[in-house]
Short mmCIF file of C-alpha atoms in Angstrom, two decimals:
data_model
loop_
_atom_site.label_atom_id
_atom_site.label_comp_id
_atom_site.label_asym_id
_atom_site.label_seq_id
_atom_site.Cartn_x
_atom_site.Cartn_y
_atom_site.Cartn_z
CA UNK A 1 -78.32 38.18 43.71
CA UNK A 2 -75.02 37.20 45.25
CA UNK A 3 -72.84 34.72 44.05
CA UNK A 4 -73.77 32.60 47.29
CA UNK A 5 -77.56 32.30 48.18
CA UNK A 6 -79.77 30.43 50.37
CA UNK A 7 -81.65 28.13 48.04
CA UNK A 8 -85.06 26.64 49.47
CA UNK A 9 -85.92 23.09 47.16
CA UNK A 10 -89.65 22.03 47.62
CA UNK A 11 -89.81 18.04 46.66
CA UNK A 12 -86.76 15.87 46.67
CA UNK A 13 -87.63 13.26 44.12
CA UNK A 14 -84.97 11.87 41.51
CA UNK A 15 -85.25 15.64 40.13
CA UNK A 16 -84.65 17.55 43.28
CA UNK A 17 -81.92 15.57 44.92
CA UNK A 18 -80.35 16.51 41.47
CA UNK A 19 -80.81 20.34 41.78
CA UNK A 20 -79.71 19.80 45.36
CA UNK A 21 -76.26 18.50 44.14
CA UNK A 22 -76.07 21.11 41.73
CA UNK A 23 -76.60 23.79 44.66
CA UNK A 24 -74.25 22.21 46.91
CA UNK A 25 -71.16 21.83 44.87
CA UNK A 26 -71.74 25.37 43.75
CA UNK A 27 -71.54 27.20 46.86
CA UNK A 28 -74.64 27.47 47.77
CA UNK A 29 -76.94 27.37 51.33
CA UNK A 30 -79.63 24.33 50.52
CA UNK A 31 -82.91 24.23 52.96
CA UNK A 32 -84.81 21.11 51.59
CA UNK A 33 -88.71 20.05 52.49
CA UNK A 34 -90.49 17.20 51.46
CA UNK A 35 -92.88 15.03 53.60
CA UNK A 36 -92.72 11.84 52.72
CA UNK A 37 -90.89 9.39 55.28
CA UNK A 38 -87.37 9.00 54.59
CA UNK A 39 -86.64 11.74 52.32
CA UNK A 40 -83.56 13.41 53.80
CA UNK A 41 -81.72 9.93 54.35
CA UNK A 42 -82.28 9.28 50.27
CA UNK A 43 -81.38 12.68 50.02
CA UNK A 44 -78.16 12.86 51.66
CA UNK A 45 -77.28 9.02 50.09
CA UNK A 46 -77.73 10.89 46.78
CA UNK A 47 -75.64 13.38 47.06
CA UNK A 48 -72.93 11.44 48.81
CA UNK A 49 -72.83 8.85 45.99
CA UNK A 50 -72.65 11.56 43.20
CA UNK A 51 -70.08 13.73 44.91
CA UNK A 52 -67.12 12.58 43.40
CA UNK A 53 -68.73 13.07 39.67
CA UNK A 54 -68.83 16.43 41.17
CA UNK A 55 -65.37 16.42 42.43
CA UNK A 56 -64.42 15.63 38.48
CA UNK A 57 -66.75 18.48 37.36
CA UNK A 58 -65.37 21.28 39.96
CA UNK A 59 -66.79 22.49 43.20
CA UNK A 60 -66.95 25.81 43.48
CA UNK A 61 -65.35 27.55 46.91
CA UNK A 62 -66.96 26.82 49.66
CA UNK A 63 -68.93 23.61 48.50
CA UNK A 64 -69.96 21.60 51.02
CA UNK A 65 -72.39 18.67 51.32
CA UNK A 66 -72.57 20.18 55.15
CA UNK A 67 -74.50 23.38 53.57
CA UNK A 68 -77.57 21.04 53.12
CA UNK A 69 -80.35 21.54 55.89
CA UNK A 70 -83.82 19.58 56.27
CA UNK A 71 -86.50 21.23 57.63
CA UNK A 72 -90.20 20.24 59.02
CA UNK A 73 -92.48 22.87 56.82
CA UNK A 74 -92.55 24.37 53.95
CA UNK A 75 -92.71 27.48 55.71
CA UNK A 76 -89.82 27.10 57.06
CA UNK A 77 -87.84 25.74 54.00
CA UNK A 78 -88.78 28.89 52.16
CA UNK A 79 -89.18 31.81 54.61
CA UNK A 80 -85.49 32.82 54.19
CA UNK A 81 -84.85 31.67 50.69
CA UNK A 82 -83.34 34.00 47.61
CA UNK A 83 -84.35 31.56 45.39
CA UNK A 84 -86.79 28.53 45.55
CA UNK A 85 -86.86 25.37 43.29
CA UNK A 86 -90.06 23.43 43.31
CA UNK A 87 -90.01 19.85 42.31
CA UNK A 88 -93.02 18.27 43.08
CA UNK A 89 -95.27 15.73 41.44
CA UNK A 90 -96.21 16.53 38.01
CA UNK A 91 -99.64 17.38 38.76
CA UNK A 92 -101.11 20.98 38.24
CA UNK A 93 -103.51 20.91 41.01
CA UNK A 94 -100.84 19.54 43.52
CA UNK A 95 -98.04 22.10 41.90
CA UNK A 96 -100.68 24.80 42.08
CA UNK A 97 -101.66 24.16 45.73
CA UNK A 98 -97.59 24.09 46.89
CA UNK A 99 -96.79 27.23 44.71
CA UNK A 100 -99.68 29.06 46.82
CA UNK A 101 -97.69 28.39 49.47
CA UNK A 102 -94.76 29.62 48.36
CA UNK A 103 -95.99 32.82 47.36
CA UNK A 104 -98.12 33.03 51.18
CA UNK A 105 -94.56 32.22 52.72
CA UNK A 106 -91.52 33.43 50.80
CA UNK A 107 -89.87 36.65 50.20
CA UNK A 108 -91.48 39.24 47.82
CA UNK A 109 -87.74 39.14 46.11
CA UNK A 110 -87.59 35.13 45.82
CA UNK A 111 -87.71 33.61 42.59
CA UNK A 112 -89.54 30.48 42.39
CA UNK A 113 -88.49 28.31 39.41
CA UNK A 114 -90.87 25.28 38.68
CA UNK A 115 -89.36 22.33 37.26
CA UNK A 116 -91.99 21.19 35.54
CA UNK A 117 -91.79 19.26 32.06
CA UNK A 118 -95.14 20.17 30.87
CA UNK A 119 -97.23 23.07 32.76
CA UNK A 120 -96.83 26.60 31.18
CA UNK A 121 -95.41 29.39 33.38
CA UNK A 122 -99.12 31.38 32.81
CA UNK A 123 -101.15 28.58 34.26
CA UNK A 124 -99.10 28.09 37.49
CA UNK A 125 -98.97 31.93 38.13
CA UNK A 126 -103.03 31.61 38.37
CA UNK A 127 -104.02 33.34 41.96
CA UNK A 128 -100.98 34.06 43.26
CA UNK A 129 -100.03 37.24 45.14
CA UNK A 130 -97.33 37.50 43.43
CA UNK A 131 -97.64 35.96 40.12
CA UNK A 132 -94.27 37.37 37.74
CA UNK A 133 -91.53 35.59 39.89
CA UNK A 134 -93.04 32.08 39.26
CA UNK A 135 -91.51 30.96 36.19
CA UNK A 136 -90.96 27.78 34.41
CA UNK A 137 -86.91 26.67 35.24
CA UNK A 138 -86.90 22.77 33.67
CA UNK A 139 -84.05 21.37 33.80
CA UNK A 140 -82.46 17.71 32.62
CA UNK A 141 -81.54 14.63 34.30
CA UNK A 142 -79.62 14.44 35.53
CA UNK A 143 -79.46 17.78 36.96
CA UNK A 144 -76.26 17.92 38.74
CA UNK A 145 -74.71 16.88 35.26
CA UNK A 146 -76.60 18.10 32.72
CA UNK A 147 -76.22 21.98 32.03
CA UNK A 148 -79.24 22.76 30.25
CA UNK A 149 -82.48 24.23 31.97
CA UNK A 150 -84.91 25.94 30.05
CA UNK A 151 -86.47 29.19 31.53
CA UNK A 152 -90.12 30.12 30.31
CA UNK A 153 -91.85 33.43 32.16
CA UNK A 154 -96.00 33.65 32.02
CA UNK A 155 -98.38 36.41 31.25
CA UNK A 156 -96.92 38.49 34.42
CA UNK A 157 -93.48 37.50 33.61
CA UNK A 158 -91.38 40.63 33.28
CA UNK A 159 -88.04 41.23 31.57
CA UNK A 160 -86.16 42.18 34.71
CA UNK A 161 -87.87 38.92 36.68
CA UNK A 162 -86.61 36.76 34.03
CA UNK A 163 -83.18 38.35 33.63
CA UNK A 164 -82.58 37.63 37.34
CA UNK A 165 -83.55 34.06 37.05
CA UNK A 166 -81.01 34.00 34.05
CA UNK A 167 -78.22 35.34 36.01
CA UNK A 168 -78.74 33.20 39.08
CA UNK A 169 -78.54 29.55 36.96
CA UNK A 170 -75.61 30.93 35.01
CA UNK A 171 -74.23 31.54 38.42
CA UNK A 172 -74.48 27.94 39.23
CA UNK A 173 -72.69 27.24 36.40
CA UNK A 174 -76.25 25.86 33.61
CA UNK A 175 -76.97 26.71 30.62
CA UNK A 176 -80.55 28.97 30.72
CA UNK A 177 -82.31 29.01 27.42
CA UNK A 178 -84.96 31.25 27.57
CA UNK A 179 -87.66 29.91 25.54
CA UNK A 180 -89.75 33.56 24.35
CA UNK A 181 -92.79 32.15 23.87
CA UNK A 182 -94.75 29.40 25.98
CA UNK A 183 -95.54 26.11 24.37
CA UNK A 184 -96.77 22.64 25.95
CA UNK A 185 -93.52 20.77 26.41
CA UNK A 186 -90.98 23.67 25.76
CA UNK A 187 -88.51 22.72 23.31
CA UNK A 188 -86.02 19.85 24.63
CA UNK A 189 -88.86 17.65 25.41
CA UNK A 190 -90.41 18.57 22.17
CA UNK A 191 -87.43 17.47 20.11
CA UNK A 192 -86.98 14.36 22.90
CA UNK A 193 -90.49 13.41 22.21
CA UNK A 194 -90.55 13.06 18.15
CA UNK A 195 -87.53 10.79 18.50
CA UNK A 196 -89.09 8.96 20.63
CA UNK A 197 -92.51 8.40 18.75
CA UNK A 198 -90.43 7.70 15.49
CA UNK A 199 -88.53 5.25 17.40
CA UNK A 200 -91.57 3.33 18.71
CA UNK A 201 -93.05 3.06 15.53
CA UNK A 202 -89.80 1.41 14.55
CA UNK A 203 -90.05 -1.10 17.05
CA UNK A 204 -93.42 -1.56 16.48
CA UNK A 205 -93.24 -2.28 13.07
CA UNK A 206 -90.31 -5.28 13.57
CA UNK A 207 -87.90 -3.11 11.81
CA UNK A 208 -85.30 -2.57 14.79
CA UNK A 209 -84.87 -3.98 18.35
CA UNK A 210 -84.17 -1.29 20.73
CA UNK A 211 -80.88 -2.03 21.35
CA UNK A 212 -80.18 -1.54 17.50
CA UNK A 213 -82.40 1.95 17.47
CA UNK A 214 -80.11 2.99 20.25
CA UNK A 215 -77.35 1.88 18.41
CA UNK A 216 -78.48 3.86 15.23
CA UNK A 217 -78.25 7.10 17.92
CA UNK A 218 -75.16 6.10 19.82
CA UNK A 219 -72.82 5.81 16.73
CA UNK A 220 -74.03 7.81 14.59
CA UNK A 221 -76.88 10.78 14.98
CA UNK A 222 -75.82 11.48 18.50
CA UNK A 223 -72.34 11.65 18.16
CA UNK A 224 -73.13 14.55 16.38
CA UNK A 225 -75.87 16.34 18.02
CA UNK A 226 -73.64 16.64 21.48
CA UNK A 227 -71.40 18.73 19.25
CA UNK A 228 -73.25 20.89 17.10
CA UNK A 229 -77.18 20.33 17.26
CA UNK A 230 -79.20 19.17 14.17
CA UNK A 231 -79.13 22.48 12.28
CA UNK A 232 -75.43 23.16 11.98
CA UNK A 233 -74.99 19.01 11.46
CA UNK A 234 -77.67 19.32 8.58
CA UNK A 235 -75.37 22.83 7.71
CA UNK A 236 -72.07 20.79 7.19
CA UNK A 237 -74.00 17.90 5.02
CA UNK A 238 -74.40 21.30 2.25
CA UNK A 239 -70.90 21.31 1.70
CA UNK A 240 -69.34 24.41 0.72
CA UNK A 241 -72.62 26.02 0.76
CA UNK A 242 -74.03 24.79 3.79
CA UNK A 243 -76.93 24.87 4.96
CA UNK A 244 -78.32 26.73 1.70
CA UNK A 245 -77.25 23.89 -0.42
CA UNK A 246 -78.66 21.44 1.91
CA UNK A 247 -82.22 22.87 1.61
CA UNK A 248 -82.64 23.05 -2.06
CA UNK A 249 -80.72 19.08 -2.77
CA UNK A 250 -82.56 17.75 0.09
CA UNK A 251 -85.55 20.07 1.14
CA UNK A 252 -88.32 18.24 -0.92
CA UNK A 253 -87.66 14.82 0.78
CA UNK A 254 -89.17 16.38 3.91
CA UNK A 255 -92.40 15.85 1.89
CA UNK A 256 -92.09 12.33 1.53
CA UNK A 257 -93.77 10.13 4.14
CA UNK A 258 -90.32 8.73 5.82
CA UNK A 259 -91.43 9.79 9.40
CA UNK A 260 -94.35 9.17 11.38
CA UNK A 261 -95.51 11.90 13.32
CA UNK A 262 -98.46 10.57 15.60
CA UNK A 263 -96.98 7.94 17.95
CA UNK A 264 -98.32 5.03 18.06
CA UNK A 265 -100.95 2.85 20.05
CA UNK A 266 -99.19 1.68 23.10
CA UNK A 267 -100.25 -1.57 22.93
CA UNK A 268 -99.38 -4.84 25.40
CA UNK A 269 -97.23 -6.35 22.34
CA UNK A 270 -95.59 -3.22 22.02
CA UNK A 271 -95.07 -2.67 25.67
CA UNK A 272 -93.73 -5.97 25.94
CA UNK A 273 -91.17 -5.24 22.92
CA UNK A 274 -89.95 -2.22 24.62
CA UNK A 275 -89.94 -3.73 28.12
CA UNK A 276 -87.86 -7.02 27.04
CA UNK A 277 -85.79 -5.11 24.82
CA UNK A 278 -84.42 -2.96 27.17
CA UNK A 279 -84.11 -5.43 29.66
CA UNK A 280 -82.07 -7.70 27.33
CA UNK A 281 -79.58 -4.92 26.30
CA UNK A 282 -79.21 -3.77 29.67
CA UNK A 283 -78.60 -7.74 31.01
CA UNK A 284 -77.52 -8.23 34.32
CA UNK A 285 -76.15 -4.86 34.91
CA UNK A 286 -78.47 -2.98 37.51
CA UNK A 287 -79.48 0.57 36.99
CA UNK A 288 -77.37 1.94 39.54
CA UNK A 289 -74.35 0.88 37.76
CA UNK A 290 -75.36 2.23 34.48
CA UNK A 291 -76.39 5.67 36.13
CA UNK A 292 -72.98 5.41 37.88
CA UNK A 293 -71.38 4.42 33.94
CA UNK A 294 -73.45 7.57 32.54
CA UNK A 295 -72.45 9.97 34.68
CA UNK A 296 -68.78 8.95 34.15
CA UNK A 297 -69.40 9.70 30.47
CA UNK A 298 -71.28 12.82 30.33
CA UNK A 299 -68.73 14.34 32.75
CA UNK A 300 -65.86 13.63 30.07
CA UNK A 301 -68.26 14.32 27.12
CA UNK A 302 -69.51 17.78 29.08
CA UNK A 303 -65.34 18.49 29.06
CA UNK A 304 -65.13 17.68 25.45
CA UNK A 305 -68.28 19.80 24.06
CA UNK A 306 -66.37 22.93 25.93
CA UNK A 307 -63.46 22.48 24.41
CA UNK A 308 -65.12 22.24 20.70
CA UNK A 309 -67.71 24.75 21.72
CA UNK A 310 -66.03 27.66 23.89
CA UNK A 311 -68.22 30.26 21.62
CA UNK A 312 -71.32 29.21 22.35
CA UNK A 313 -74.03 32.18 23.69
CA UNK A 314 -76.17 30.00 25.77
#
């Protein structure tokens, strides 16, 4: 693939006006479909209000909000496309029924990347003409931030299919981990997902407020993990020895009973909890402003993590 492509993106949801940012500022020729009423005004109000975060980030030559084109059918959208990013609901019956019509309309050479959070690669490829070049491409929100999308291929998946993928994401400037084996949830959401249950539980159980659970992240836990990940933090806690030490002083307390691994009953009390907690620490502030606030930050914090992480293979 070149360095510029036409990119088709199927759905244009809070996950799809993100890739569609991400396109635009790097380079690249955006056809967008989605049916529902109103969904290339939202669209182009998205990317307008998150331009200058990509200003901060760098455009790439070329970028243009201008390059972004709305189209009628899905045929149309992706009829032309190098590469196609589907985004619709999380649903495999509607994801299966749009991906058949991707593979009816689109070129033999298009890669279609799914950004699905929970479907495996092998079970959207099922009955399609042309099964290998559907893969898995989940990304994070959000996505015109964020770097990291994970890349899972299916049964028909080949090397050279995959390698492609990986070259055109790098090219837009993400981080592709490809993830060798297919598991429900990949691996971000995975890792997400425990924190999550454990910190429910806490909640649950009267022992924090959500604000202070945050807290326990914000200042502490997190600072870390944005620089080196949970292995190489739990590596510098060995000392000298590193992560060798740290397994044989502190290995058998994984045994103990600290965590809780099943989440727990989501219950009106606890919805209520989470629901008033949040809304307390967040106050008067409306979301817009604290996506507007977030994006500020992981645009600095994105600048910082390169320059303490230049090395890093992904």
């Amino acid at each position: 693939m070149s360095n510029t492509n036409t990119v088709a993106v199927i759905g244009t949801g809070v996950i799809g006006n993100g890739w569609i940012g991400r396109f635009l500022a790097q380079g690249q020729d955006v056809i967008a479909f989605d049916p529902a009423e109103g969904a290339e005004e939202r669209t182009r109000n998205v990317v307008a209000q998150v331009w200058p975060e990509l200003e901060k980030l760098g455009l790439a030559e070329g970028a243009s909000q201008d390059r972004l084109t709305f189209v009628s059918t899905l045929e149309e959208a992706v009829q032309s496309a190098d590469f196609i990013q589907e985004n619709v609901p999380e649903r495999e019956d509607i994801k299966k029924s749009v991906l058949t019509s991707i593979d009816q309309h689109a070129k033999p050479d298009a890669i279609v990347g799914s950004s699905t959070s929970g479907i495996t690669a092998t079970t959207l490829q099922e009955g399609l003409q042309h099964p290998g070049r559907v893969i898995v491409a989940h990304p994070f929100n959000p996505v015109y931030i964020l770097p990291l999308v994970e890349l899972v291929g299916g049964r028909a998946t080949d090397d050279v299919q995959m390698e492609r993928a990986k070259a055109f994401y790098q090219s837009i400037q993400m981080k592709p981990l490809v993830i060798k084996k297919e598991i429900e949830g990949h691996v971000a959401d995975r890792l997400m997902e425990a924190l999550w249950r454990e910190a429910l539980h806490l909640v649950n159980d009267g022992i924090v407020t959500t604000e202070e659970a945050d807290a326990a992240i914000i200042y502490g836990a997190g600072l870390r993990w944005a620089q080196m990940g949970p292995f190489l933090t739990f590596h510098l806690a060995g000392g000298e020895q590193g992560m060798r030490h740290m397994l044989e002083q502190f290995g058998p307390a994984l045994k103990k009973p600290w965590t809780k691994l099943e989440a727990p009953e989501l219950t009106k009390d606890l919805k209520e909890k989470v629901i008033e907690g949040c809304e307390s620490h967040a106050g008067d502030v409306p979301i817009s402003e604290l996506e507007d606030k977030r994006n500020e930050f992981l645009v600095k914090l994105l600048d910082l993590v390169e320059d303490y992480w230049p090395q890093s293979k992904i």
